[in-house]
Short mmCIF file of C-alpha atoms in Angstrom, two decimals:
data_model
loop_
_atom_site.label_atom_id
_atom_site.label_comp_id
_atom_site.label_asym_id
_atom_site.label_seq_id
_atom_site.Cartn_x
_atom_site.Cartn_y
_atom_site.Cartn_z
CA UNK A 1 0.00 0.00 0.00
CA UNK A 2 1.58 3.27 -1.03
CA UNK A 3 1.70 6.17 1.37
CA UNK A 4 -0.90 8.30 -0.49
CA UNK A 5 -3.53 5.56 -0.46
CA UNK A 6 -3.47 5.13 3.35
CA UNK A 7 -6.85 5.34 5.09
CA UNK A 8 -7.56 8.61 6.85
CA UNK A 9 -7.64 6.83 10.22
CA UNK A 10 -4.12 5.54 9.56
CA UNK A 11 -2.73 8.98 8.74
CA UNK A 12 -0.37 10.08 11.54
CA UNK A 13 -2.09 13.45 11.91
CA UNK A 14 -5.64 12.01 12.09
CA UNK A 15 -5.92 11.40 15.81
CA UNK A 16 -4.49 14.86 16.55
CA UNK A 17 -6.86 16.52 14.06
CA UNK A 18 -9.82 14.59 15.51
CA UNK A 19 -8.77 15.31 19.11
CA UNK A 20 -8.19 19.03 18.58
CA UNK A 21 -11.45 19.36 16.62
CA UNK A 22 -13.51 17.60 19.30
CA UNK A 23 -11.82 19.60 22.07
CA UNK A 24 -12.62 22.96 20.48
CA UNK A 25 -16.12 21.87 19.48
CA UNK A 26 -16.91 21.01 23.11
CA UNK A 27 -15.16 24.10 24.48
CA UNK A 28 -16.92 26.51 22.11
CA UNK A 29 -20.17 24.56 22.51
CA UNK A 30 -20.14 25.16 26.25
CA UNK A 31 -19.23 28.76 25.39
CA UNK A 32 -22.74 29.16 23.97
CA UNK A 33 -23.93 29.26 27.58
CA UNK A 34 -23.04 32.32 29.64
CA UNK A 35 -20.81 30.42 32.07
CA UNK A 36 -17.18 31.16 31.22
CA UNK A 37 -17.36 34.76 32.39
CA UNK A 38 -19.42 33.95 35.48
CA UNK A 39 -17.00 31.25 36.59
CA UNK A 40 -13.77 33.22 35.91
CA UNK A 41 -12.62 30.92 33.07
CA UNK A 42 -12.55 33.88 30.68
CA UNK A 43 -10.37 35.74 33.19
CA UNK A 44 -7.51 33.31 32.60
CA UNK A 45 -4.98 35.05 30.34
CA UNK A 46 -5.53 33.94 26.75
CA UNK A 47 -9.08 32.69 27.36
CA UNK A 48 -10.90 36.03 27.28
CA UNK A 49 -12.36 35.11 23.89
CA UNK A 50 -14.47 32.41 25.58
CA UNK A 51 -16.76 35.17 26.89
CA UNK A 52 -17.26 36.60 23.37
CA UNK A 53 -20.38 34.88 22.08
CA UNK A 54 -19.89 35.73 18.42
CA UNK A 55 -16.31 34.40 18.48
CA UNK A 56 -17.28 31.11 20.16
CA UNK A 57 -20.26 30.83 17.80
CA UNK A 58 -18.05 31.31 14.73
CA UNK A 59 -15.40 28.90 16.03
CA UNK A 60 -18.05 26.28 16.82
CA UNK A 61 -19.17 26.43 13.20
CA UNK A 62 -15.58 26.31 11.95
CA UNK A 63 -14.73 23.17 13.91
CA UNK A 64 -18.11 21.66 13.02
CA UNK A 65 -17.15 21.96 9.34
CA UNK A 66 -13.87 20.08 9.98
CA UNK A 67 -15.56 17.48 12.19
CA UNK A 68 -18.38 16.74 9.76
CA UNK A 69 -15.95 16.61 6.83
CA UNK A 70 -13.66 14.03 8.47
CA UNK A 71 -16.63 12.02 9.79
CA UNK A 72 -18.13 11.79 6.31
CA UNK A 73 -14.69 11.02 4.88
CA UNK A 74 -14.12 8.19 7.37
CA UNK A 75 -17.56 6.64 6.84
CA UNK A 76 -17.22 6.74 3.06
CA UNK A 77 -13.78 5.12 3.27
CA UNK A 78 -15.19 2.49 5.61
CA UNK A 79 -18.01 1.63 3.23
CA UNK A 80 -15.90 1.65 0.06
CA UNK A 81 -12.63 0.18 1.24
CA UNK A 82 -12.39 -1.57 4.56
CA UNK A 83 -15.72 -2.98 5.67
CA UNK A 84 -14.78 -6.40 4.29
CA UNK A 85 -11.67 -6.51 6.44
CA UNK A 86 -12.80 -4.74 9.61
CA UNK A 87 -16.09 -4.09 11.30
CA UNK A 88 -17.37 -1.40 13.62
CA UNK A 89 -17.62 -2.54 17.22
CA UNK A 90 -20.74 -2.18 19.38
CA UNK A 91 -19.14 0.72 21.28
CA UNK A 92 -18.18 2.17 17.88
CA UNK A 93 -21.81 1.99 16.71
CA UNK A 94 -22.92 3.61 19.96
CA UNK A 95 -20.53 6.52 19.47
CA UNK A 96 -21.47 6.82 15.78
CA UNK A 97 -25.15 7.00 16.81
CA UNK A 98 -24.36 9.78 19.29
CA UNK A 99 -22.27 11.66 16.71
CA UNK A 100 -25.06 11.27 14.13
CA UNK A 101 -27.50 12.76 16.63
CA UNK A 102 -25.12 15.62 17.38
CA UNK A 103 -24.64 16.40 13.68
CA UNK A 104 -28.38 16.15 12.99
CA UNK A 105 -29.43 18.46 15.84
CA UNK A 106 -26.51 20.81 15.18
CA UNK A 107 -27.39 21.02 11.49
CA UNK A 108 -31.01 21.88 12.30
CA UNK A 109 -29.81 24.63 14.65
CA UNK A 110 -27.51 25.98 11.91
CA UNK A 111 -30.48 26.08 9.52
CA UNK A 112 -32.60 27.78 12.20
CA UNK A 113 -29.99 30.55 12.42
CA UNK A 114 -30.34 31.51 8.75
CA UNK A 115 -32.47 34.55 8.11
CA UNK A 116 -36.02 33.62 7.24
CA UNK A 117 -35.91 30.18 8.88
CA UNK A 118 -38.16 29.72 11.87
CA UNK A 119 -39.01 26.48 13.65
CA UNK A 120 -41.73 26.00 16.31
CA UNK A 121 -40.49 27.10 19.77
CA UNK A 122 -41.02 23.66 21.35
CA UNK A 123 -38.99 22.04 18.59
CA UNK A 124 -36.09 24.47 19.16
CA UNK A 125 -36.08 23.71 22.89
CA UNK A 126 -35.98 19.96 22.13
CA UNK A 127 -33.12 20.52 19.65
CA UNK A 128 -31.14 22.65 22.14
CA UNK A 129 -31.59 20.17 24.99
CA UNK A 130 -30.93 17.16 22.72
CA UNK A 131 -27.71 18.71 21.41
CA UNK A 132 -26.58 19.37 24.98
CA UNK A 133 -27.65 15.90 26.20
CA UNK A 134 -25.92 14.18 23.29
CA UNK A 135 -22.62 15.95 23.90
CA UNK A 136 -22.76 14.86 27.54
CA UNK A 137 -23.44 11.28 26.33
CA UNK A 138 -20.52 11.62 23.88
CA UNK A 139 -18.18 12.72 26.67
CA UNK A 140 -19.37 9.96 29.01
CA UNK A 141 -19.16 7.19 26.40
CA UNK A 142 -15.75 8.45 25.26
CA UNK A 143 -14.49 8.32 28.84
CA UNK A 144 -15.87 4.81 29.42
CA UNK A 145 -14.42 3.55 26.12
CA UNK A 146 -11.05 5.10 26.98
CA UNK A 147 -10.99 3.47 30.43
CA UNK A 148 -12.13 0.07 29.13
CA UNK A 149 -9.91 0.38 26.05
CA UNK A 150 -12.81 -0.16 23.68
CA UNK A 151 -11.86 0.38 20.04
CA UNK A 152 -14.04 1.76 17.23
CA UNK A 153 -13.05 -1.02 14.79
CA UNK A 154 -12.03 -4.63 15.02
CA UNK A 155 -10.68 -7.12 12.51
CA UNK A 156 -13.38 -9.42 11.07
CA UNK A 157 -11.01 -12.42 11.21
CA UNK A 158 -10.72 -12.26 15.00
CA UNK B 1 -56.68 46.61 0.43
CA UNK B 2 -55.30 49.14 2.87
CA UNK B 3 -53.45 47.32 5.58
CA UNK B 4 -51.42 50.05 7.29
CA UNK B 5 -53.10 51.18 10.48
CA UNK B 6 -52.37 54.31 12.51
CA UNK B 7 -54.21 55.54 15.57
CA UNK B 8 -56.04 58.27 13.68
CA UNK B 9 -57.31 55.95 10.99
CA UNK B 10 -58.13 53.39 13.63
CA UNK B 11 -60.38 55.81 15.48
CA UNK B 12 -61.67 57.63 12.41
CA UNK B 13 -65.36 57.28 11.85
CA UNK B 14 -66.22 56.44 15.43
CA UNK B 15 -66.33 53.28 17.40
CA UNK B 16 -68.37 51.34 14.87
CA UNK B 17 -65.95 52.00 12.07
CA UNK B 18 -63.05 51.26 14.39
CA UNK B 19 -64.60 47.96 15.38
CA UNK B 20 -65.22 47.17 11.77
CA UNK B 21 -61.61 48.04 10.91
CA UNK B 22 -60.40 45.94 13.80
CA UNK B 23 -62.43 43.06 12.53
CA UNK B 24 -61.29 43.37 8.93
CA UNK B 25 -57.99 45.18 8.35
CA UNK B 26 -56.02 44.63 11.53
CA UNK B 27 -55.74 40.88 11.21
CA UNK B 28 -54.24 41.45 7.76
CA UNK B 29 -51.88 44.06 9.18
CA UNK B 30 -51.07 41.66 11.98
CA UNK B 31 -49.58 39.22 9.50
CA UNK B 32 -52.59 37.11 8.63
CA UNK B 33 -50.78 36.66 5.32
CA UNK B 34 -48.52 33.73 6.21
CA UNK B 35 -44.82 34.39 6.35
CA UNK B 36 -45.17 38.16 6.17
CA UNK B 37 -43.40 40.10 8.87
CA UNK B 38 -45.04 43.13 10.44
CA UNK B 39 -43.07 46.36 10.75
CA UNK B 40 -43.66 49.73 12.33
CA UNK B 41 -42.80 53.09 10.86
CA UNK B 42 -41.79 55.77 13.37
CA UNK B 43 -41.97 59.31 11.99
CA UNK B 44 -39.65 61.18 14.36
CA UNK B 45 -40.77 64.59 13.07
CA UNK B 46 -44.25 63.96 14.53
CA UNK B 47 -43.19 62.91 18.05
CA UNK B 48 -43.80 65.56 20.71
CA UNK B 49 -42.34 63.51 23.57
CA UNK B 50 -45.61 63.42 25.54
CA UNK B 51 -44.88 59.85 26.77
CA UNK B 52 -48.46 58.71 26.13
CA UNK B 53 -46.93 55.65 24.46
CA UNK B 54 -44.72 54.99 27.50
CA UNK B 55 -47.71 55.11 29.84
CA UNK B 56 -49.83 52.95 27.55
CA UNK B 57 -47.04 50.38 27.31
CA UNK B 58 -46.67 50.19 31.10
CA UNK B 59 -50.42 49.89 31.58
CA UNK B 60 -50.91 47.29 28.88
CA UNK B 61 -48.01 45.10 29.92
CA UNK B 62 -48.32 45.44 33.70
CA UNK B 63 -49.38 41.81 34.02
CA UNK B 64 -46.22 40.67 32.22
CA UNK B 65 -43.89 42.62 34.51
CA UNK B 66 -41.76 40.70 37.06
CA UNK B 67 -42.88 40.10 40.62
CA UNK B 68 -39.60 39.00 42.26
CA UNK B 69 -39.32 37.03 45.46
CA UNK B 70 -37.12 38.62 48.10
CA UNK B 71 -34.61 38.10 49.56
CA UNK B 72 -32.84 36.95 46.41
CA UNK B 73 -30.95 33.66 46.60
CA UNK B 74 -27.28 34.11 47.43
CA UNK B 75 -25.43 33.65 44.18
CA UNK B 76 -22.01 32.18 43.51
CA UNK B 77 -19.54 33.39 42.65
CA UNK B 78 -19.97 36.82 44.19
CA UNK B 79 -19.30 38.62 40.92
CA UNK B 80 -22.75 37.63 39.61
CA UNK B 81 -24.62 40.94 39.46
CA UNK B 82 -28.04 41.36 41.05
CA UNK B 83 -30.35 43.34 38.79
CA UNK B 84 -33.25 44.63 40.83
CA UNK B 85 -35.66 47.18 39.34
CA UNK B 86 -38.61 46.23 41.54
CA UNK B 87 -38.14 49.31 43.74
CA UNK B 88 -37.60 51.56 40.71
CA UNK B 89 -40.64 50.66 38.67
CA UNK B 90 -41.43 54.30 37.94
CA UNK B 91 -38.18 54.89 36.02
CA UNK B 92 -39.19 55.96 32.50
CA UNK B 93 -36.05 57.59 31.11
CA UNK B 94 -34.47 54.31 30.02
CA UNK B 95 -35.31 50.67 29.31
CA UNK B 96 -35.89 48.52 32.39
CA UNK B 97 -37.77 45.26 33.07
CA UNK B 98 -40.72 47.53 33.95
CA UNK B 99 -40.29 50.03 31.14
CA UNK B 100 -40.07 48.51 27.67
CA UNK B 101 -40.36 51.79 25.81
CA UNK B 102 -38.92 55.21 26.56
CA UNK B 103 -38.55 58.57 24.86
CA UNK B 104 -35.11 59.67 23.76
CA UNK B 105 -34.39 63.36 23.19
CA UNK B 106 -32.02 65.12 20.81
CA UNK B 107 -31.09 68.68 20.01
CA UNK B 108 -29.74 69.00 16.49
CA UNK B 109 -29.08 71.73 13.96
CA UNK B 110 -30.89 71.85 10.64
CA UNK B 111 -30.52 74.69 8.14
CA UNK B 112 -28.86 76.81 10.81
CA UNK B 113 -31.73 76.34 13.27
CA UNK B 114 -31.85 74.37 16.51
CA UNK B 115 -34.29 71.50 16.31
CA UNK B 116 -35.64 69.65 19.37
CA UNK B 117 -36.52 66.08 18.51
CA UNK B 118 -37.91 63.19 20.53
CA UNK B 119 -38.41 59.60 19.58
CA UNK B 120 -39.77 56.38 21.10
CA UNK B 121 -37.11 53.70 21.61
CA UNK B 122 -37.70 50.00 22.22
CA UNK B 123 -36.78 46.64 20.71
CA UNK B 124 -36.14 46.91 16.96
CA UNK B 125 -37.59 43.42 16.26
CA UNK B 126 -34.84 42.35 13.85
CA UNK B 127 -35.69 40.24 10.82
CA UNK B 128 -33.08 37.70 11.97
CA UNK B 129 -32.89 38.47 15.69
CA UNK B 130 -29.63 37.37 17.35
CA UNK B 131 -31.38 37.37 20.76
CA UNK B 132 -33.71 34.65 19.46
CA UNK B 133 -31.26 32.72 17.36
CA UNK B 134 -28.45 32.59 19.94
CA UNK B 135 -30.50 31.98 23.10
CA UNK B 136 -29.03 28.70 24.41
CA UNK B 137 -32.38 27.35 25.64
CA UNK B 138 -34.88 28.62 23.11
CA UNK B 139 -36.45 30.98 25.66
CA UNK B 140 -36.43 33.83 23.13
CA UNK B 141 -38.57 33.19 20.09
CA UNK B 142 -39.67 34.86 16.90
CA UNK B 143 -43.31 34.74 15.93
CA UNK B 144 -44.41 34.27 12.35
CA UNK B 145 -45.32 37.95 12.10
CA UNK B 146 -41.74 38.95 12.98
CA UNK B 147 -42.25 39.79 16.65
CA UNK B 148 -39.41 38.59 18.85
CA UNK B 149 -40.36 37.89 22.44
CA UNK B 150 -38.85 36.30 25.51
CA UNK B 151 -40.78 33.53 27.25
CA UNK B 152 -40.51 34.59 30.90
CA UNK B 153 -41.59 31.13 32.07
CA UNK B 154 -38.40 29.46 30.80
CA UNK B 155 -35.84 32.30 30.58
CA UNK B 156 -32.92 31.77 32.98
CA UNK B 157 -31.74 35.39 32.86
CA UNK B 158 -28.24 34.65 31.61
CA UNK B 159 -28.36 37.91 29.63
CA UNK B 160 -26.81 36.42 26.51
CA UNK B 161 -29.65 37.96 24.51
CA UNK B 162 -28.55 41.39 25.71
CA UNK B 163 -24.88 40.66 25.00
CA UNK B 164 -25.60 39.73 21.37
CA UNK B 165 -28.22 42.44 20.75
CA UNK B 166 -26.65 45.29 18.73
CA UNK B 167 -28.72 47.77 20.77
CA UNK B 168 -28.46 45.97 24.16
CA UNK B 169 -32.24 46.09 24.57
CA UNK B 170 -33.28 43.27 26.98
CA UNK B 171 -33.09 44.09 30.70
CA UNK B 172 -32.76 41.62 33.57
CA UNK B 173 -34.74 41.29 36.79
CA UNK B 174 -33.24 39.00 39.44
CA UNK B 175 -35.37 36.90 41.80
CA UNK B 176 -37.97 35.76 39.30
CA UNK B 177 -38.31 32.83 36.91
CA UNK B 178 -37.54 29.17 36.57
CA UNK B 179 -33.93 29.45 37.80
CA UNK B 180 -35.35 29.68 41.34
CA UNK B 181 -36.56 26.08 40.96
CA UNK B 182 -33.29 24.76 39.51
CA UNK B 183 -29.91 25.84 40.91
CA UNK B 184 -30.57 29.43 41.97
CA UNK B 185 -27.14 29.94 43.51
CA UNK B 186 -25.13 28.43 40.67
CA UNK B 187 -26.99 28.97 37.39
CA UNK B 188 -29.29 31.64 36.03
CA UNK B 189 -30.06 35.05 37.43
CA UNK B 190 -33.69 35.94 36.79
CA UNK B 191 -35.55 36.75 33.59
CA UNK B 192 -34.84 39.09 30.68
CA UNK B 193 -37.58 41.52 29.66
CA UNK B 194 -38.20 43.62 26.57
CA UNK B 195 -40.91 44.87 24.23
CA UNK B 196 -42.98 42.06 22.70
CA UNK B 197 -44.83 44.57 20.53
CA UNK B 198 -48.10 43.62 22.25
CA UNK B 199 -48.14 40.24 20.49
CA UNK B 200 -51.30 39.29 22.38
CA UNK B 201 -53.16 42.40 21.19
CA UNK B 202 -52.03 41.77 17.62
CA UNK B 203 -53.18 38.16 17.87
CA UNK B 204 -56.58 39.54 18.92
CA UNK B 205 -56.69 41.83 15.89
CA UNK B 206 -55.73 44.98 17.79
CA UNK B 207 -52.76 47.30 17.29
CA UNK B 208 -49.99 47.68 19.91
CA UNK B 209 -50.89 49.90 22.88
CA UNK B 210 -48.14 52.45 22.13
CA UNK B 211 -49.49 53.00 18.62
CA UNK B 212 -53.10 53.25 19.75
CA UNK B 213 -52.30 55.75 22.52
CA UNK B 214 -50.21 58.15 20.43
CA UNK B 215 -52.04 61.46 19.86
CA UNK B 216 -49.76 62.39 16.97
CA UNK B 217 -49.83 59.20 14.88
CA UNK B 218 -46.08 58.85 15.20
CA UNK B 219 -46.19 55.12 14.56
CA UNK B 220 -47.78 53.11 11.77
CA UNK B 221 -47.89 49.32 11.61
CA UNK B 222 -48.28 47.07 8.59
CA UNK B 223 -46.61 44.41 6.44
CA UNK B 224 -42.89 45.18 6.19
CA UNK B 225 -42.74 45.66 2.42
CA UNK B 226 -45.54 48.24 2.59
CA UNK B 227 -43.97 50.00 5.57
CA UNK B 228 -40.63 50.21 3.72
CA UNK B 229 -42.38 51.77 0.71
CA UNK B 230 -44.15 54.22 3.00
CA UNK B 231 -40.87 55.10 4.75
CA UNK B 232 -39.16 55.83 1.43
CA UNK B 233 -42.06 57.96 0.27
CA UNK B 234 -42.02 59.91 3.52
CA UNK B 235 -38.24 60.32 3.41
CA UNK B 236 -38.46 61.57 -0.18
CA UNK B 237 -41.22 64.05 0.64
CA UNK B 238 -39.46 65.43 3.70
CA UNK B 239 -35.83 65.06 2.60
CA UNK B 240 -35.62 62.68 5.54
CA UNK B 241 -33.36 59.82 6.53
CA UNK B 242 -34.15 56.17 7.22
CA UNK B 243 -32.87 53.92 10.02
CA UNK B 244 -33.67 50.26 10.58
CA UNK B 245 -34.22 49.13 7.01
CA UNK B 246 -30.75 47.59 6.67
CA UNK B 247 -29.36 47.73 10.20
CA UNK B 248 -28.41 44.26 11.48
CA UNK B 249 -29.58 42.83 8.16
CA UNK B 250 -32.92 44.61 8.45
CA UNK B 251 -35.31 45.27 11.32
CA UNK B 252 -39.05 45.60 11.70
CA UNK B 253 -38.77 49.06 13.22
CA UNK B 254 -38.18 51.77 10.64
CA UNK B 255 -37.38 55.31 11.77
CA UNK B 256 -37.67 58.32 9.47
CA UNK B 257 -35.85 61.41 10.71
CA UNK B 258 -35.64 64.97 9.35
CA UNK B 259 -31.90 64.99 10.17
CA UNK B 260 -29.15 62.40 9.54
CA UNK B 261 -29.00 59.66 12.14
CA UNK B 262 -25.30 60.42 12.68
CA UNK B 263 -26.40 63.83 14.01
CA UNK B 264 -29.15 62.29 16.15
CA UNK B 265 -26.73 59.72 17.50
CA UNK B 266 -24.29 62.41 18.57
CA UNK B 267 -26.98 64.27 20.48
CA UNK B 268 -28.93 61.52 22.26
CA UNK B 269 -27.94 60.26 25.67
CA UNK B 270 -26.55 56.76 25.23
CA UNK B 271 -25.53 54.10 27.71
CA UNK B 272 -27.17 51.44 29.85
CA UNK B 273 -30.80 51.05 28.81
CA UNK B 274 -30.39 53.85 26.28
CA UNK B 275 -29.75 52.48 22.78
CA UNK B 276 -27.73 54.21 20.07
CA UNK B 277 -28.43 55.03 16.42
CA UNK B 278 -25.11 53.65 15.11
CA UNK B 279 -24.83 51.90 11.78
CA UNK B 280 -25.11 48.18 12.56
CA UNK B 281 -23.77 45.39 10.36
CA UNK B 282 -25.57 42.05 10.23
CA UNK B 283 -24.09 40.39 13.32
CA UNK B 284 -25.29 36.93 12.25
CA UNK B 285 -23.85 37.08 8.73
CA UNK B 286 -20.28 35.88 9.34
CA UNK B 287 -21.34 32.71 11.13
CA UNK B 288 -24.21 32.13 8.70
CA UNK B 289 -21.79 32.26 5.76
CA UNK B 290 -19.82 29.54 7.52
CA UNK B 291 -23.13 27.79 8.21
CA UNK B 292 -23.39 27.07 4.47
CA UNK B 293 -20.06 25.26 4.76
CA UNK B 294 -21.49 23.18 7.64
CA UNK B 295 -24.27 22.01 5.30
CA UNK B 296 -21.85 21.25 2.47
CA UNK B 297 -19.22 19.52 4.67
CA UNK B 298 -20.76 15.98 4.73
CA UNK B 299 -21.06 15.92 0.95
CA UNK B 300 -17.56 17.35 0.52
CA UNK B 301 -16.10 14.75 2.91
CA UNK B 302 -17.89 11.87 1.19
CA UNK B 303 -16.93 13.15 -2.28
CA UNK B 304 -13.27 13.56 -1.28
CA UNK B 305 -13.11 9.99 0.05
CA UNK B 306 -14.97 8.61 -2.97
CA UNK B 307 -12.68 10.54 -5.34
CA UNK B 308 -9.63 9.15 -3.60
CA UNK B 309 -11.08 5.63 -3.77
CA UNK B 310 -11.78 6.02 -7.50
CA UNK B 311 -8.24 7.28 -8.13
CA UNK B 312 -6.79 4.49 -6.00
CA UNK B 313 -8.86 1.82 -7.81
CA UNK B 314 -7.77 3.13 -11.20
CA UNK B 315 -4.11 3.16 -10.24
CA UNK B 316 -4.46 -0.36 -8.79
CA UNK B 317 -5.96 -1.59 -12.07
CA UNK B 318 -3.17 0.18 -13.95
CA UNK B 319 -0.25 -1.41 -12.10
CA UNK B 320 -2.04 -4.63 -11.15
CA UNK B 321 -1.03 -4.30 -7.48
CA UNK B 322 -3.17 -5.17 -4.45
CA UNK B 323 -3.79 -3.04 -1.44
#
């Protein structure tokens, strides 16, 4: 296998790109709530931007673009190239389901923010709370999988 | 069909005609046409600063005003500011949780003469309101007719709506709202209040209280496209200036002034609870441009991986090698 044909998950930079993207998505996501100023986080030198709602909003979108791009890239590669050799584990499916929910609710909230788009108030509240609940589930499942050393993929021959 | 309603036309012809108008035209003005936003035109040259609109607003919305429980819960950390207007309910020279509309005064020069102007100030009801769109819990909402309002039953009083509002309109009252039932010391700080343009009156086919009470017909309400046309006609006739048509991407409150808004802005008292007349860019536009990229990203990611697979397959066929 030549170097250029390597799967994205085998690229040396992938785990760093994924980690940094998830970190900033969660950080700027929590920044949508007025908590960083109240709890002195924004007072820490270099973190003042966390209290600027338009900056955290813009950065959340920016990292969402990267996250959704690499998620779609990985899934397409999985379907086209490696699903015969490896399969997604149960914990992998669980995390993919959570990520799918996060992307779906996040996308609806992005659409809601366009001028001229208006969803029923109850629906928006459900979307906001679901997005928040799913990110907490993502953090919790990620922690459990890290502790129990659960992988996303496993070899079909095993 | 005439759909723009002012106080004079509303009352013209006596109570019967007014009732008839209320029954026929107002629902149309109130956005009965689906998807049409309602706007108000404020002709500053007509305002005499009598505050009849301010009084009518306070009277009409008295039931919506906060009734805080005291003493307030002790909040942590100590830097969390208590906003208590309950002992200052008679303040009318700025926006407060008990005063959603106030009169701003300006002294300007026009054609070498001093001109005293006054104008009602309240929420601009943006076409794409950042207070509504960026509220983290969906407590602020935009109605189909363009009115933006805050649901006091679920607002936590975090004041994000005020932070993102270009005019800093919403005002907080501590000691009221759902946060008292959650974690009153650690999260939330009351409820945010602002003009809801008498949404309940409009739903009943009436016009907002401030418009009805005005003795000078300063304000007119109607579908936005008609109000914009009317504003341009008025500005042309009076050599006037328009504010609110394009500010923050467009608002549903259109001011027409006999002097440039830069001059007005220099003269008015600005600060807490006293909004400016600055030029305002669309504060949602930068993120919304990136929002298009969010929608495209899954297709771009899938296409990039598929393209690479196609290229890889072709090269594999070409050199006969296996992965």
